[in-house]
GROMACS .gro file of C-alpha atoms in nm:
model
  241
    1MET     CA    1  -1.884  -1.435   0.587
    2PRO     CA    2  -1.732  -1.690   0.348
    3ARG     CA    3  -1.986  -1.931   0.200
    4THR     CA    4  -1.922  -2.305   0.189
    5VAL     CA    5  -2.089  -2.533  -0.062
    6ALA     CA    6  -2.231  -2.886  -0.028
    7PRO     CA    7  -2.163  -3.171   0.002
    8LEU     CA    8  -1.825  -3.128   0.172
    9ALA     CA    9  -1.805  -2.977   0.518
   10PRO     CA   10  -1.542  -2.708   0.578
   11LYS     CA   11  -1.192  -2.851   0.623
   12GLU     CA   12  -1.305  -3.202   0.531
   13ARG     CA   13  -1.027  -3.452   0.470
   14VAL     CA   14  -1.054  -3.626   0.133
   15PRO     CA   15  -0.801  -3.909   0.094
   16ARG     CA   16  -0.625  -3.926  -0.245
   17ASN     CA   17  -0.310  -4.084  -0.383
   18ARG     CA   18  -0.271  -3.792  -0.623
   19PRO     CA   19  -0.479  -3.478  -0.676
   20ASP     CA   20  -0.761  -3.504  -0.926
   21THR     CA   21  -1.055  -3.301  -1.054
   22ARG     CA   22  -1.340  -3.474  -0.870
   23ILE     CA   23  -1.407  -3.179  -0.641
   24GLU     CA   24  -1.406  -2.935  -0.932
   25GLN     CA   25  -1.632  -3.165  -1.134
   26GLY     CA   26  -1.875  -3.188  -0.844
   27LEU     CA   27  -1.891  -2.811  -0.812
   28ARG     CA   28  -1.950  -2.766  -1.184
   29ALA     CA   29  -2.228  -3.026  -1.164
   30GLN     CA   30  -2.391  -2.804  -0.900
   31GLY     CA   31  -2.379  -2.510  -1.141
   32TYR     CA   32  -2.060  -2.342  -1.017
   33SER     CA   33  -1.834  -2.252  -1.307
   34PRO     CA   34  -1.554  -2.162  -1.330
   35VAL     CA   35  -1.390  -2.315  -1.022
   36ALA     CA   36  -1.057  -2.188  -0.888
   37GLY     CA   37  -0.805  -2.361  -0.666
   38VAL     CA   38  -0.624  -2.144  -0.411
   39ASP     CA   39  -0.305  -2.208  -0.214
   40GLU     CA   40  -0.010  -2.025  -0.057
   41VAL     CA   41   0.358  -2.094   0.003
   42GLY     CA   42   0.611  -1.960   0.249
   43ARG     CA   43   0.416  -1.968   0.574
   44GLY     CA   44   0.700  -2.124   0.769
   45CYS     CA   45   0.980  -1.913   0.624
   46LEU     CA   46   1.189  -1.671   0.827
   47PHE     CA   47   1.253  -1.441   0.531
   48GLY     CA   48   1.040  -1.267   0.272
   49PRO     CA   49   0.675  -1.268   0.175
   50VAL     CA   50   0.405  -1.528   0.174
   51VAL     CA   51   0.293  -1.583  -0.185
   52ALA     CA   52  -0.048  -1.711  -0.296
   53ALA     CA   53  -0.193  -1.821  -0.627
   54ALA     CA   54  -0.543  -1.882  -0.758
   55VAL     CA   55  -0.579  -2.099  -1.068
   56ILE     CA   56  -0.878  -2.184  -1.286
   57LEU     CA   57  -0.785  -2.496  -1.482
   58ASP     CA   58  -0.942  -2.559  -1.821
   59PRO     CA   59  -1.116  -2.901  -1.824
   60ARG     CA   60  -1.060  -2.912  -2.201
   61HIS     CA   61  -0.683  -2.876  -2.163
   62PRO     CA   62  -0.570  -3.082  -1.863
   63VAL     CA   63  -0.219  -3.052  -1.720
   64ARG     CA   64  -0.071  -3.395  -1.655
   65GLY     CA   65   0.154  -3.464  -1.358
   66LEU     CA   66   0.004  -3.219  -1.108
   67ASN     CA   67   0.085  -3.286  -0.745
   68ASP     CA   68   0.145  -3.108  -0.417
   69SER     CA   69   0.439  -2.878  -0.492
   70LYS     CA   70   0.627  -3.020  -0.192
   71ARG     CA   71   0.630  -3.363  -0.359
   72LEU     CA   72   0.792  -3.234  -0.679
   73ASP     CA   73   1.151  -3.141  -0.750
   74ALA     CA   74   1.238  -2.789  -0.862
   75GLU     CA   75   1.269  -2.870  -1.233
   76SER     CA   76   0.934  -3.052  -1.239
   77ARG     CA   77   0.771  -2.754  -1.070
   78ARG     CA   78   0.917  -2.512  -1.325
   79VAL     CA   79   0.798  -2.723  -1.619
   80LEU     CA   80   0.451  -2.769  -1.471
   81SER     CA   81   0.421  -2.400  -1.382
   82GLY     CA   82   0.483  -2.311  -1.745
   83ARG     CA   83   0.220  -2.559  -1.863
   84ILE     CA   84  -0.031  -2.433  -1.609
   85ARG     CA   85   0.013  -2.074  -1.724
   86GLU     CA   86  -0.022  -2.179  -2.088
   87ARG     CA   87  -0.331  -2.396  -2.047
   88ALA     CA   88  -0.526  -2.250  -1.753
   89ILE     CA   89  -0.825  -2.025  -1.804
   90ALA     CA   90  -0.684  -1.783  -1.545
   91VAL     CA   91  -0.387  -1.757  -1.309
   92SER     CA   92  -0.351  -1.488  -1.042
   93LEU     CA   93  -0.065  -1.433  -0.796
   94ALA     CA   94  -0.043  -1.213  -0.489
   95ALA     CA   95   0.199  -1.164  -0.201
   96VAL     CA   96   0.203  -1.018   0.149
   97ASP     CA   97   0.537  -0.880   0.262
   98ASN     CA   98   0.728  -0.952   0.581
   99ALA     CA   99   0.631  -0.622   0.743
  100GLN     CA  100   0.261  -0.700   0.708
  101ILE     CA  101   0.322  -1.055   0.830
  102ASP     CA  102   0.477  -0.907   1.145
  103ARG     CA  103   0.180  -0.672   1.188
  104VAL     CA  104  -0.107  -0.918   1.148
  105ASN     CA  105   0.056  -1.266   1.200
  106ILE     CA  106   0.129  -1.529   0.938
  107TYR     CA  107  -0.216  -1.689   0.947
  108GLN     CA  108  -0.396  -1.365   0.865
  109ALA     CA  109  -0.127  -1.267   0.614
  110SER     CA  110  -0.177  -1.597   0.432
  111ARG     CA  111  -0.551  -1.532   0.412
  112LEU     CA  112  -0.486  -1.180   0.281
  113ALA     CA  113  -0.255  -1.310   0.008
  114MET     CA  114  -0.502  -1.579  -0.096
  115ARG     CA  115  -0.790  -1.332  -0.099
  116ALA     CA  116  -0.591  -1.091  -0.318
  117ALA     CA  117  -0.505  -1.373  -0.559
  118VAL     CA  118  -0.873  -1.470  -0.586
  119LEU     CA  119  -0.982  -1.111  -0.649
  120GLY     CA  120  -0.721  -1.084  -0.925
  121LEU     CA  121  -0.872  -1.363  -1.134
  122ASP     CA  122  -1.012  -1.274  -1.476
  123PRO     CA  123  -1.263  -1.423  -1.531
  124ALA     CA  124  -1.378  -1.429  -1.171
  125ALA     CA  125  -1.433  -1.764  -1.002
  126ALA     CA  126  -1.785  -1.886  -0.925
  127ALA     CA  127  -1.655  -2.118  -0.651
  128LEU     CA  128  -1.325  -2.184  -0.474
  129VAL     CA  129  -1.138  -2.488  -0.351
  130VAL     CA  130  -0.904  -2.359  -0.079
  131ASP     CA  131  -0.618  -2.538   0.094
  132ALA     CA  132  -0.718  -2.558   0.463
  133LEU     CA  133  -0.825  -2.195   0.516
  134SER     CA  134  -1.149  -2.001   0.471
  135LEU     CA  135  -1.131  -1.671   0.289
  136ASP     CA  136  -1.318  -1.345   0.342
  137VAL     CA  137  -1.469  -1.327  -0.005
  138ALA     CA  138  -1.831  -1.346  -0.119
  139ILE     CA  139  -1.767  -1.658  -0.325
  140PRO     CA  140  -1.882  -2.010  -0.231
  141GLN     CA  141  -1.582  -2.213  -0.118
  142LYS     CA  142  -1.467  -2.551   0.006
  143SER     CA  143  -1.183  -2.558   0.258
  144ILE     CA  144  -0.997  -2.887   0.218
  145VAL     CA  145  -0.724  -3.009   0.452
  146LYS     CA  146  -0.426  -3.105   0.235
  147GLY     CA  147  -0.607  -2.958  -0.062
  148ASP     CA  148  -0.285  -2.945  -0.264
  149ALA     CA  149  -0.268  -3.325  -0.244
  150THR     CA  150  -0.640  -3.361  -0.320
  151SER     CA  151  -0.754  -3.107  -0.579
  152SER     CA  152  -0.582  -3.056  -0.915
  153SER     CA  153  -0.656  -2.685  -0.918
  154VAL     CA  154  -0.518  -2.637  -0.566
  155ALA     CA  155  -0.209  -2.838  -0.663
  156ALA     CA  156  -0.168  -2.611  -0.966
  157ALA     CA  157  -0.193  -2.304  -0.743
  158SER     CA  158   0.068  -2.445  -0.505
  159ILE     CA  159   0.308  -2.508  -0.794
  160VAL     CA  160   0.271  -2.163  -0.949
  161ALA     CA  161   0.309  -1.989  -0.612
  162LYS     CA  162   0.612  -2.200  -0.517
  163VAL     CA  163   0.794  -2.133  -0.844
  164GLU     CA  164   0.732  -1.759  -0.815
  165ARG     CA  165   0.846  -1.738  -0.455
  166ASP     CA  166   1.155  -1.949  -0.522
  167ARG     CA  167   1.246  -1.713  -0.807
  168TRP     CA  168   1.230  -1.421  -0.565
  169MET     CA  169   1.454  -1.605  -0.320
  170GLU     CA  170   1.714  -1.661  -0.591
  171GLU     CA  171   1.710  -1.288  -0.672
  172TRP     CA  172   1.738  -1.186  -0.307
  173ASP     CA  173   2.024  -1.430  -0.260
  174LEU     CA  174   2.227  -1.196  -0.483
  175VAL     CA  175   2.154  -0.911  -0.241
  176PHE     CA  176   2.197  -1.107   0.083
  177PRO     CA  177   2.436  -1.393  -0.005
  178GLU     CA  178   2.524  -1.462   0.360
  179TYR     CA  179   2.192  -1.637   0.427
  180GLY     CA  180   2.189  -1.905   0.154
  181LEU     CA  181   1.845  -1.803   0.029
  182ALA     CA  182   1.890  -1.964  -0.312
  183SER     CA  183   1.912  -2.303  -0.144
  184ASN     CA  184   1.697  -2.270   0.169
  185LYS     CA  185   1.431  -2.045   0.009
  186GLY     CA  186   1.398  -1.849   0.332
  187TYR     CA  187   1.334  -2.146   0.560
  188GLY     CA  188   1.531  -2.192   0.880
  189SER     CA  189   1.808  -2.422   0.758
  190PRO     CA  190   2.120  -2.465   0.975
  191HIS     CA  191   2.311  -2.235   0.738
  192HIS     CA  192   2.038  -1.971   0.758
  193LEU     CA  193   2.020  -1.986   1.137
  194ALA     CA  194   2.398  -1.962   1.167
  195ALA     CA  195   2.398  -1.658   0.937
  196LEU     CA  196   2.130  -1.493   1.149
  197GLU     CA  197   2.341  -1.542   1.461
  198LYS     CA  198   2.649  -1.403   1.288
  199HIS     CA  199   2.504  -1.119   1.078
  200GLY     CA  200   2.163  -1.048   1.229
  201PRO     CA  201   1.840  -1.011   1.030
  202THR     CA  202   1.791  -0.818   0.707
  203PRO     CA  203   1.502  -0.576   0.641
  204LEU     CA  204   1.318  -0.867   0.477
  205HIS     CA  205   1.330  -1.106   0.772
  206ARG     CA  206   1.014  -1.170   0.974
  207MET     CA  207   1.098  -1.010   1.306
  208THR     CA  208   0.815  -1.177   1.497
  209PHE     CA  209   0.942  -1.526   1.414
  210LYS     CA  210   1.137  -1.663   1.711
  211PRO     CA  211   1.475  -1.742   1.546
  212VAL     CA  212   1.481  -1.390   1.400
  213ALA     CA  213   1.353  -1.213   1.710
  214GLU     CA  214   1.629  -1.374   1.915
  215CYS     CA  215   1.896  -1.198   1.705
  216ALA     CA  216   1.978  -0.873   1.880
  217CYS     CA  217   2.209  -0.727   1.614
  218PHE     CA  218   2.112  -0.569   1.284
  219GLY     CA  219   2.194  -0.725   0.949
  220PRO     CA  220   2.332  -0.585   0.624
  221GLU     CA  221   2.174  -0.294   0.443
  222PRO     CA  222   1.963  -0.384   0.137
  223ASP     CA  223   2.068  -0.327  -0.221
  224SER     CA  224   1.857  -0.046  -0.367
  225ARG     CA  225   1.827  -0.225  -0.701
  226LEU     CA  226   1.560  -0.462  -0.572
  227PRO     CA  227   1.231  -0.347  -0.419
  228LEU     CA  228   1.212  -0.460  -0.059
  229PRO     CA  229   0.857  -0.382   0.052
  230LEU     CA  230   0.592  -0.473  -0.202
  231GLY     CA  231   0.517  -0.107  -0.257
  232GLU     CA  232   0.158  -0.114  -0.134
  233PRO     CA  233   0.039   0.065   0.182
  234ASP     CA  234  -0.102  -0.254   0.332
  235GLY     CA  235   0.187  -0.477   0.226
  236VAL     CA  236  -0.038  -0.675  -0.010
  237ALA     CA  237   0.040  -0.678  -0.381
  238ALA     CA  238  -0.095  -0.849  -0.690
  239LEU     CA  239   0.183  -0.994  -0.904
  240SER     CA  240   0.195  -0.975  -1.282
  241PHE     CA  241   0.367  -1.223  -1.512
   0.00000   0.00000   0.00000
C-alpha cells in the first residue's frame, strides 16, 4: 500500500497563486530527502500514450517561472523543460501506450506511467508529491489535488512530460497528417473528430474512448519508420533523453 506522510491528508487541496517549494521543504524538514514531484499528461487525449515524469529539483539551483504546464505557452514550456533537465538532481520519464490504456483504463494507465517514472529516478526519491493520484510504490507520498499548480516539483514534472508528449505528437503528425496532431496534440478538437469520422482511427487511437469507438471504419496504415507500440510487453516504457 502507498504510504502518505504528515501533515497533509491524501488529496488535500492547498491553495496557491503559483506553485512553490513549501511542501518539499516541509518533507525535507521531516527527514525525507530527496523529494520528487510526479505528474502525467495526456489523460484526456484520443490518440497516443499517456506520459508521466518524476522530477527531483535541486534546492540549490531553483528554476524560476515554474507553473502548471496548462498555464504556459508552448515556447515557455520548451525553455523551462530545458532548464529543469539542466538543473534538476534527477528527471525520469515513462509512458503507457494506447493499447495498454484500452486494456486497463486511463486511470490505471496513468498510475502505471507515474509509477514507472518514479522507479526510473536515480537517485531514488525518499518521498513523493503526486498530482491527485496515489501510487503503488513503497515510498511515502502526498497526493495533492491540483498539485501542478501547488508544488514546484510537480509543476516541473508536468512541464517535462508535456514537452515530451507534444514532441511525439509532432512526429506522429508526419505519419498521420489527416488528424492535425501537431496542433491538437491528440485531443478531440473539431478537426480531429471530423478526421475520425472521415478516415476512421489509426493503430494509435484509444479504441475505448467514445469518439473513437463510434468510428466503425478503419484508418490509414502506420508508417513503419516510427515505432507504434512502446515495444514493451505490458505497454509501459521508460523514456531516455
